[in-house]
Tab-separated table of C-alpha atoms and ligand atoms in Angstrom:
chain	number	residue	atom	x	y	z
A	1	MET	CA	-28.416	-208.202	25.479
A	2	THR	CA	-26.732	-204.787	26.402
A	3	ILE	CA	-29.548	-202.764	28.652
A	4	SER	CA	-28.676	-199.257	28.156
A	5	TYR	CA	-29.515	-196.300	30.661
A	6	SER	CA	-29.028	-193.470	27.754
A	7	PRO	CA	-30.409	-189.849	28.581
A	8	GLY	CA	-31.505	-190.329	24.808
A	9	PRO	CA	-32.098	-191.549	22.555
A	10	VAL	CA	-33.466	-194.679	24.072
A	11	ASP	CA	-34.983	-197.692	23.664
A	12	LEU	CA	-38.870	-197.964	22.942
A	13	PRO	CA	-41.021	-200.526	24.935
A	14	GLU	CA	-40.732	-203.912	23.063
A	15	THR	CA	-44.216	-203.655	21.635
A	16	VAL	CA	-43.636	-200.022	20.222
A	17	GLN	CA	-39.918	-201.202	18.622
A	18	GLN	CA	-41.810	-204.111	16.694
A	19	ARG	CA	-44.473	-201.966	15.701
A	20	CYS	CA	-42.029	-199.427	14.214
A	21	ASP	CA	-40.219	-202.413	12.661
A	22	LEU	CA	-43.377	-203.641	10.817
A	23	ALA	CA	-43.894	-199.983	9.682
A	24	GLU	CA	-40.188	-200.151	8.154
A	25	ILE	CA	-41.561	-203.238	5.822
A	26	ASP	CA	-45.027	-201.986	5.311
A	27	PHE	CA	-46.255	-198.611	6.463
A	28	GLU	CA	-50.160	-199.059	7.688
A	29	GLY	CA	-51.095	-201.120	4.612
A	30	THR	CA	-49.576	-199.118	2.042
A	31	GLY	CA	-46.879	-201.812	1.149
A	32	MET	CA	-44.203	-199.328	1.294
A	33	ARG	CA	-41.294	-198.678	3.710
A	34	ALA	CA	-41.739	-195.993	6.791
A	35	SER	CA	-38.597	-194.532	5.490
A	36	ALA	CA	-39.603	-194.521	1.696
A	37	ILE	CA	-43.250	-193.500	1.542
A	38	PRO	CA	-43.986	-189.967	0.071
A	39	HIS	CA	-44.708	-187.582	2.733
A	40	ARG	CA	-47.464	-186.450	1.121
A	41	HIS	CA	-49.384	-189.811	1.102
A	42	LYS	CA	-52.707	-189.701	2.398
A	43	LYS	CA	-51.585	-192.450	4.739
A	44	VAL	CA	-48.881	-190.301	6.204
A	45	GLU	CA	-51.086	-187.490	6.819
A	46	GLU	CA	-53.687	-189.663	8.486
A	47	VAL	CA	-50.899	-190.815	10.886
A	48	LEU	CA	-49.870	-187.230	11.634
A	49	ALA	CA	-53.600	-186.312	12.408
A	50	LYS	CA	-53.603	-189.204	14.539
A	51	THR	CA	-50.248	-188.295	16.089
A	52	ARG	CA	-51.720	-185.021	16.953
A	53	ALA	CA	-54.953	-185.941	18.355
A	54	LEU	CA	-53.333	-188.602	20.621
A	55	PHE	CA	-50.893	-185.602	22.155
A	56	ARG	CA	-53.864	-183.448	22.662
A	57	GLU	CA	-55.879	-186.493	24.508
A	58	ALA	CA	-52.893	-187.563	26.671
A	59	LEU	CA	-51.906	-184.085	27.840
A	60	ASP	CA	-55.622	-182.805	27.771
A	61	ILE	CA	-54.776	-179.804	25.544
A	62	PRO	CA	-56.772	-176.927	25.120
A	63	LYS	CA	-58.150	-175.463	22.300
A	64	THR	CA	-56.077	-172.286	22.479
A	65	HIS	CA	-52.956	-174.471	22.105
A	66	THR	CA	-51.781	-176.419	18.928
A	67	VAL	CA	-48.948	-179.092	18.367
A	68	LEU	CA	-46.753	-178.857	15.870
A	69	LEU	CA	-44.186	-181.547	15.248
A	70	LEU	CA	-41.100	-180.061	13.381
A	71	GLU	CA	-37.454	-181.177	12.402
A	72	GLY	CA	-34.229	-179.371	14.104
A	73	GLY	CA	-34.402	-180.776	17.596
A	74	ALA	CA	-34.920	-178.937	20.780
A	75	THR	CA	-31.736	-177.083	20.199
A	76	THR	CA	-33.111	-175.390	17.044
A	77	HIS	CA	-36.383	-174.475	18.747
A	78	PHE	CA	-35.148	-173.329	22.310
A	79	THR	CA	-33.092	-170.947	20.514
A	80	THR	CA	-35.610	-169.748	17.608
A	81	LEU	CA	-38.986	-169.436	19.615
A	82	PRO	CA	-38.065	-166.864	21.724
A	83	GLN	CA	-37.046	-164.771	18.383
A	84	GLN	CA	-40.498	-165.888	16.888
A	85	VAL	CA	-42.754	-164.874	19.886
A	86	TRP	CA	-40.935	-161.610	20.236
A	87	THR	CA	-41.969	-160.323	16.864
A	88	ARG	CA	-45.549	-160.005	18.171
A	89	ASP	CA	-47.104	-156.515	18.281
A	90	ILE	CA	-46.786	-155.732	21.953
A	91	GLY	CA	-46.671	-151.918	21.426
A	92	ARG	CA	-42.867	-152.248	22.576
A	93	LYS	CA	-39.854	-154.261	22.190
A	94	PRO	CA	-40.942	-157.505	24.554
A	95	HIS	CA	-38.135	-158.990	27.176
A	96	ILE	CA	-37.344	-162.392	27.645
A	97	GLY	CA	-36.408	-163.755	31.075
A	98	TYR	CA	-34.487	-167.217	31.691
A	99	VAL	CA	-34.232	-169.220	34.730
A	100	ASP	CA	-30.668	-171.085	34.766
A	101	GLY	CA	-31.078	-174.306	36.358
A	102	GLY	CA	-28.601	-176.501	35.087
A	103	TYR	CA	-26.889	-177.698	31.836
A	104	TRP	CA	-29.564	-177.290	29.318
A	105	SER	CA	-31.313	-174.217	30.330
A	106	GLY	CA	-27.503	-172.596	30.546
A	107	LYS	CA	-27.668	-173.358	26.661
A	108	ALA	CA	-30.977	-171.497	26.279
A	109	LEU	CA	-29.545	-168.776	28.322
A	110	ALA	CA	-26.636	-168.312	26.139
A	111	ALA	CA	-28.650	-168.602	23.143
A	112	GLY	CA	-30.948	-165.708	24.541
A	113	ARG	CA	-28.115	-163.633	25.392
A	114	LYS	CA	-27.168	-163.202	21.840
A	115	LEU	CA	-30.377	-161.524	21.636
A	116	SER	CA	-29.526	-158.847	23.851
A	117	PRO	CA	-31.174	-156.028	24.811
A	118	ILE	CA	-34.229	-157.788	24.256
A	119	CYS	CA	-33.212	-160.792	26.588
A	120	ARG	CA	-32.218	-160.017	30.051
A	121	GLU	CA	-28.485	-160.476	30.397
A	122	SER	CA	-28.865	-161.717	33.911
A	123	PRO	CA	-31.108	-164.679	34.789
A	124	LEU	CA	-33.908	-164.221	36.744
A	125	ALA	CA	-32.653	-166.818	39.266
A	126	SER	CA	-29.742	-169.308	39.385
A	127	SER	CA	-28.809	-172.332	40.886
A	128	ARG	CA	-25.202	-171.869	39.610
A	129	ALA	CA	-23.925	-171.368	43.102
A	130	GLN	CA	-25.227	-174.789	44.408
A	131	LYS	CA	-23.344	-176.138	41.230
A	132	TYR	CA	-26.943	-177.000	39.682
A	133	THR	CA	-27.832	-179.574	42.254
A	134	THR	CA	-30.777	-177.658	43.055
A	135	ILE	CA	-33.626	-175.926	40.891
A	136	PRO	CA	-34.724	-172.355	41.430
A	137	SER	CA	-37.947	-172.063	42.619
A	138	ILE	CA	-39.849	-171.374	39.409
A	139	ARG	CA	-42.992	-169.743	41.095
A	140	ALA	CA	-40.898	-167.295	42.797
A	141	ALA	CA	-38.830	-166.622	39.706
A	142	TYR	CA	-42.026	-165.998	37.592
A	143	ASP	CA	-43.219	-163.731	40.293
A	144	ASP	CA	-40.492	-161.782	39.793
A	145	ALA	CA	-40.584	-161.926	36.182
A	146	ALA	CA	-44.111	-160.442	36.346
A	147	ASN	CA	-42.799	-157.584	38.383
A	148	SER	CA	-39.981	-156.648	36.048
A	149	GLY	CA	-41.383	-156.524	32.951
A	150	ILE	CA	-40.792	-159.665	31.388
A	151	ASP	CA	-42.678	-161.021	28.531
A	152	PHE	CA	-41.566	-164.269	27.930
A	153	PHE	CA	-40.281	-166.662	30.891
A	154	PHE	CA	-38.264	-169.484	30.050
A	155	PHE	CA	-37.457	-172.642	31.592
A	156	ASN	CA	-36.305	-176.208	31.752
A	157	ALA	CA	-39.049	-178.512	33.827
A	158	ASN	CA	-36.300	-181.269	33.933
A	159	GLU	CA	-32.451	-181.007	33.557
A	160	THR	CA	-31.450	-184.218	32.051
A	161	THR	CA	-27.511	-183.753	32.890
A	162	ASN	CA	-28.012	-182.509	36.441
A	163	GLY	CA	-30.553	-184.872	37.556
A	164	THR	CA	-33.078	-182.196	38.949
A	165	GLN	CA	-36.682	-181.401	38.134
A	166	VAL	CA	-39.052	-178.871	38.876
A	167	SER	CA	-41.718	-180.681	41.597
A	168	ASP	CA	-45.354	-181.198	40.620
A	169	ASP	CA	-45.947	-178.594	43.577
A	170	GLU	CA	-44.379	-175.912	41.488
A	171	MET	CA	-45.530	-176.715	38.156
A	172	ALA	CA	-49.216	-176.346	39.460
A	173	ALA	CA	-48.454	-173.167	41.391
A	174	PHE	CA	-47.439	-170.928	38.543
A	175	GLY	CA	-48.179	-169.799	35.047
A	176	GLY	CA	-50.595	-167.021	33.575
A	177	ASP	CA	-51.282	-164.822	30.803
A	178	TRP	CA	-48.497	-162.718	31.322
A	179	PRO	CA	-45.590	-163.239	31.290
A	180	TYR	CA	-45.923	-166.436	28.861
A	181	PRO	CA	-44.286	-169.349	30.225
A	182	ILE	CA	-41.964	-171.067	27.589
A	183	ALA	CA	-40.714	-174.343	28.922
A	184	ASP	CA	-38.054	-177.009	27.482
A	185	MET	CA	-39.643	-180.464	28.710
A	186	THR	CA	-37.515	-182.501	26.071
A	187	SER	CA	-36.400	-184.733	29.180
A	188	GLU	CA	-39.888	-185.062	30.696
A	189	LEU	CA	-42.766	-184.184	28.341
A	190	LEU	CA	-45.473	-187.168	28.534
A	191	SER	CA	-44.069	-188.274	31.701
A	192	ARG	CA	-46.616	-186.696	33.951
A	193	PRO	CA	-49.688	-184.989	33.607
A	194	ILE	CA	-49.154	-181.089	33.314
A	195	ASN	CA	-51.431	-177.903	32.745
A	196	VAL	CA	-50.993	-176.871	28.961
A	197	SER	CA	-53.125	-173.837	29.331
A	198	ALA	CA	-50.352	-172.700	31.910
A	199	PHE	CA	-47.805	-172.372	29.326
A	200	GLY	CA	-47.241	-169.984	26.395
A	201	ALA	CA	-45.097	-172.940	24.493
A	202	ILE	CA	-43.390	-176.193	25.554
A	203	ILE	CA	-40.747	-177.424	23.613
A	204	ALA	CA	-39.602	-181.356	23.647
A	205	SER	CA	-37.769	-183.337	21.625
A	206	ALA	CA	-39.104	-187.009	20.958
A	207	GLN	CA	-35.937	-189.270	21.957
A	208	LYS	CA	-36.671	-189.658	25.294
A	209	ASN	CA	-40.084	-190.181	26.435
A	210	PHE	CA	-42.219	-190.452	23.017
A	211	GLY	CA	-40.465	-191.849	20.257
A	212	LYS	CA	-37.269	-192.276	18.422
A	213	GLN	CA	-34.925	-188.797	17.681
A	214	GLY	CA	-35.845	-186.697	14.814
A	215	LEU	CA	-38.779	-184.753	15.419
A	216	THR	CA	-39.698	-181.978	18.066
A	217	ALA	CA	-43.038	-181.338	19.528
A	218	ILE	CA	-44.034	-177.666	19.941
A	219	ILE	CA	-47.100	-177.240	21.954
A	220	ILE	CA	-48.146	-173.508	21.230
A	221	ARG	CA	-50.530	-171.043	22.021
A	222	GLU	CA	-52.270	-170.349	18.684
A	223	ASP	CA	-52.118	-166.604	19.706
A	224	LEU	CA	-48.715	-166.472	20.140
A	225	ILE	CA	-47.773	-167.647	16.820
A	226	ALA	CA	-46.640	-164.828	15.040
A	227	PRO	CA	-44.962	-163.713	11.790
A	228	CYS	CA	-41.635	-165.423	11.350
A	229	PRO	CA	-38.591	-163.124	10.948
A	230	HIS	CA	-37.063	-163.297	7.583
A	231	TYR	CA	-33.942	-164.496	9.126
A	232	LEU	CA	-34.914	-167.467	10.090
A	233	PRO	CA	-35.098	-170.429	7.859
A	234	PRO	CA	-38.769	-171.967	7.030
A	235	THR	CA	-38.380	-174.913	9.001
A	236	CYS	CA	-38.687	-172.785	12.222
A	237	ASP	CA	-41.484	-170.606	10.549
A	238	TYR	CA	-44.437	-172.003	13.302
A	239	ALA	CA	-47.013	-169.868	11.241
A	240	LEU	CA	-46.008	-171.584	8.070
A	241	SER	CA	-46.257	-175.386	9.745
A	242	HIS	CA	-49.552	-174.061	11.415
A	243	GLY	CA	-50.893	-173.595	8.404
A	244	LYS	CA	-51.907	-169.967	8.793
A	245	LEU	CA	-49.899	-168.414	5.678
A	246	GLY	CA	-51.791	-170.884	3.601
A	247	GLY	CA	-48.799	-173.390	3.619
A	248	PRO	CA	-49.041	-177.171	4.226
A	249	LEU	CA	-48.677	-178.539	7.631
A	250	ASN	CA	-45.196	-179.887	7.898
A	251	THR	CA	-44.496	-183.799	7.560
A	252	PHE	CA	-41.047	-183.912	7.304
A	253	ASN	CA	-40.118	-187.015	8.393
A	254	VAL	CA	-42.179	-190.155	8.275
A	255	PRO	CA	-40.268	-192.621	10.298
A	256	THR	CA	-39.555	-190.690	13.154
A	257	LEU	CA	-43.435	-189.570	12.993
A	258	PHE	CA	-44.049	-193.547	12.907
A	259	SER	CA	-42.513	-193.970	16.000
A	260	ILE	CA	-44.162	-190.993	18.259
A	261	TYR	CA	-47.553	-192.379	16.858
A	262	ALA	CA	-46.885	-195.897	18.204
A	263	MET	CA	-45.313	-194.727	21.197
A	264	LEU	CA	-48.271	-192.275	21.916
A	265	GLU	CA	-50.811	-195.087	21.479
A	266	TRP	CA	-48.903	-197.037	24.025
A	267	ILE	CA	-49.173	-194.436	26.557
A	268	ARG	CA	-52.981	-194.202	25.723
A	269	ASP	CA	-53.019	-197.833	26.124
A	270	MET	CA	-51.003	-198.362	29.536
A	271	GLY	CA	-53.517	-195.902	30.826
A	272	GLY	CA	-52.073	-192.367	30.060
A	273	VAL	CA	-49.349	-189.906	31.802
A	274	VAL	CA	-51.127	-190.640	35.134
A	275	GLU	CA	-49.822	-194.211	34.528
A	276	MET	CA	-46.489	-192.992	32.946
A	277	GLU	CA	-46.138	-190.888	36.673
A	278	ARG	CA	-46.980	-194.210	38.499
A	279	ARG	CA	-44.136	-195.995	37.183
A	280	SER	CA	-42.127	-193.283	37.469
A	281	ARG	CA	-42.372	-193.302	41.070
A	282	ILE	CA	-41.600	-196.873	41.578
A	283	ARG	CA	-38.501	-196.562	39.164
A	284	ALA	CA	-36.894	-193.589	40.541
A	285	PRO	CA	-36.986	-194.338	44.132
A	286	LEU	CA	-36.014	-197.855	43.676
A	287	LEU	CA	-32.572	-196.349	42.426
A	288	TYR	CA	-32.371	-193.396	44.766
A	289	ASP	CA	-33.051	-195.697	47.730
A	290	ALA	CA	-30.454	-197.924	46.602
A	291	ILE	CA	-27.990	-195.059	46.348
A	292	ASP	CA	-29.264	-193.621	49.712
A	293	ARG	CA	-28.813	-196.907	51.890
A	294	SER	CA	-25.464	-197.814	50.190
A	295	ASP	CA	-21.743	-197.084	51.790
A	296	LEU	CA	-20.310	-196.733	48.475
A	297	PHE	CA	-22.485	-194.312	46.667
A	298	GLU	CA	-23.893	-190.710	46.975
A	299	GLY	CA	-26.425	-189.011	45.141
A	300	ILE	CA	-25.651	-185.896	43.161
A	301	ALA	CA	-29.018	-183.786	43.298
A	302	ASP	CA	-30.193	-182.063	46.186
A	303	PRO	CA	-33.116	-184.692	47.271
A	304	ALA	CA	-35.513	-182.166	47.290
A	305	HIS	CA	-35.134	-181.683	43.575
A	306	ARG	CA	-34.241	-184.993	42.454
A	307	SER	CA	-35.529	-185.616	38.789
A	308	LEU	CA	-38.108	-189.014	38.294
A	309	MET	CA	-36.177	-189.149	34.752
A	310	ASN	CA	-32.441	-188.945	35.361
A	311	VAL	CA	-30.457	-190.247	38.321
A	312	THR	CA	-27.008	-188.617	38.975
A	313	PHE	CA	-24.801	-190.227	41.492
A	314	ARG	CA	-20.970	-190.891	42.156
A	315	LEU	CA	-18.823	-193.103	44.478
A	316	LYS	CA	-17.905	-191.682	47.602
A	317	ASP	CA	-14.225	-193.134	46.922
A	318	MET	CA	-13.036	-192.322	43.660
A	319	ALA	CA	-10.506	-194.928	43.649
A	320	LEU	CA	-13.545	-197.720	43.270
A	321	TYR	CA	-14.290	-195.961	39.939
A	322	GLU	CA	-12.552	-198.008	37.267
A	323	ARG	CA	-13.598	-201.273	39.044
A	324	PHE	CA	-17.243	-200.348	39.339
A	325	VAL	CA	-17.232	-199.350	35.619
A	326	GLN	CA	-15.936	-202.658	34.671
A	327	ALA	CA	-18.753	-204.242	36.790
A	328	LEU	CA	-21.167	-202.117	35.117
A	329	GLU	CA	-19.815	-203.367	31.811
A	330	THR	CA	-19.578	-207.138	32.858
A	331	ALA	CA	-23.126	-206.607	33.619
A	332	HIS	CA	-23.919	-205.889	30.180
A	333	ILE	CA	-25.110	-202.164	31.269
A	334	ALA	CA	-24.376	-199.400	28.866
A	335	SER	CA	-24.690	-195.505	28.430
A	336	PHE	CA	-24.275	-194.933	32.220
A	337	ASN	CA	-21.915	-192.395	32.218
A	338	GLY	CA	-22.686	-188.701	33.779
A	339	HIS	CA	-22.187	-185.886	31.193
A	340	ARG	CA	-18.520	-185.175	30.544
A	341	GLU	CA	-19.145	-181.433	30.769
A	342	HIS	CA	-20.077	-182.117	34.163
A	343	ASN	CA	-17.221	-183.807	35.428
A	344	ASP	CA	-15.594	-180.794	36.419
A	345	LEU	CA	-18.510	-180.111	38.420
A	346	TYR	CA	-19.115	-183.498	40.152
A	347	GLY	CA	-16.033	-185.209	39.315
A	348	GLN	CA	-16.524	-188.483	37.512
A	349	HIS	CA	-20.236	-189.386	37.948
A	350	PHE	CA	-22.696	-191.762	36.714
A	351	ARG	CA	-26.125	-190.535	35.292
A	352	ILE	CA	-29.123	-193.047	34.550
A	353	SER	CA	-32.065	-192.463	32.757
A	354	LEU	CA	-35.335	-193.641	33.335
A	355	TYR	CA	-37.993	-192.282	30.733
A	356	ASN	CA	-41.369	-194.158	29.935
A	357	GLY	CA	-40.011	-196.673	28.222
A	358	MET	CA	-38.110	-198.235	30.768
A	359	PRO	CA	-39.193	-201.642	32.390
A	360	ILE	CA	-39.141	-201.440	36.190
A	361	GLU	CA	-37.291	-204.544	35.867
A	362	ASN	CA	-34.169	-203.020	34.313
A	363	VAL	CA	-33.826	-200.813	37.040
A	364	GLN	CA	-34.135	-203.459	39.548
A	365	TYR	CA	-31.321	-205.357	37.790
A	366	LEU	CA	-28.929	-202.196	37.992
A	367	VAL	CA	-29.803	-202.039	41.891
A	368	ASP	CA	-28.739	-205.747	42.302
A	369	VAL	CA	-25.524	-205.017	40.471
A	370	MET	CA	-24.725	-202.224	42.426
A	371	LYS	CA	-25.536	-204.072	45.395
A	372	GLU	CA	-23.161	-207.170	44.446
A	373	PHE	CA	-20.411	-204.627	43.527
A	374	GLU	CA	-20.951	-203.089	47.214
A	375	ARG	CA	-20.989	-206.647	48.695
A	376	ARG	CA	-17.847	-207.544	47.160
A	377	SER	CA	-15.911	-204.521	47.595
B	1	PMP	N1	-33.139	-179.950	26.220
B	1	PMP	C1	-33.094	-180.969	27.122
B	1	PMP	C2	-33.411	-180.539	28.412
B	1	PMP	C3	-32.529	-181.994	26.666
B	1	PMP	O1	-32.021	-183.253	27.752
B	1	PMP	C4	-31.916	-181.935	25.289
B	1	PMP	C5	-30.967	-183.352	24.994
B	1	PMP	N2	-30.384	-184.185	25.830
B	1	PMP	C6	-31.915	-181.171	24.863
B	1	PMP	C7	-32.642	-180.116	25.043
B	1	PMP	C8	-31.343	-180.895	23.278
B	1	PMP	O2	-32.308	-181.752	22.250
B	1	PMP	P1	-31.909	-182.069	20.794
B	1	PMP	O3	-30.735	-182.762	20.516
B	1	PMP	O4	-33.216	-182.173	20.160
B	1	PMP	O5	-31.636	-180.924	20.422
């Protein structure tokens, strides 16, 4: 069987996948397929309610915040969420500031720039000059934002493409009532404990650490949910989704909902986000150590900013590239390429993604293949 180290979507743990397969035959004892059951069926509503409760439990979400599960992917929501929150009545036009820390925060910033002059044109901080091998200090950028009239502070906690991540220390040392931090946590939510109360909103699509592709979790302070601007579609209307306007709670997509439910139960049964982080702290160093000890490979991210989720590296001698790719393919290893849009920054490179569902043995297997390649080179 092929082992995929994809940045997402990814394989779920075997037991979770089996539950999803069973739900495709019989969704929660209804005798109906998960993909064919009406989304207003009471069992679906039950699973949705349990899923939201599991989220609360896993991340210790305070009463001030709510969890929405919506379609459109993280892209839809990091693009439209700032437009939603700015409609709040704060007595003047709000200002949004972005931290430019890599590929995905760059995308959010580009979307935000279209909102100029409400969005600050230049980022609050940027690691562009370092080719995004580092992440700017979130704490320093936040303090700067607070002193420069910013209302909404946007950053990405884990840059999937660059292989960098905001450290636990930085995550613990910032946040507050003003400006409101909004974070894209697509490639890290539920992989470590976080202090949800420090955030105005968190956006994360499911397909990496907590389910199959399709739904996006929006964890948002209830008092930030504002009337939706008329030009946005109802699928982006958080007030509607939250039932604030008397609308139903959205339950768009049953199959993806079930995988999130099954995955959250699995995370709970394994020991919660603390255990997910413990596993990450075994998986990622195993690979980083192999890279650091080898004469053939070199890591791309600055060691102080390395991600536990996405490991980027390359060969020191590019002449070996085709042979190494062949060695990986012969070993039935797939989805190891770096992001094609960053080959100009890093050269042809590799990216190995290590989300919650990745067994530690699979990392060891990859490390063995790399060592064997080096031995034979
Ligand atoms: N943000 C980050 C950090 C990502 O890694 C990705 C997908 N790789 C996205 C956003 C986009 O997610 P989606 O496909 O759900 O729009």
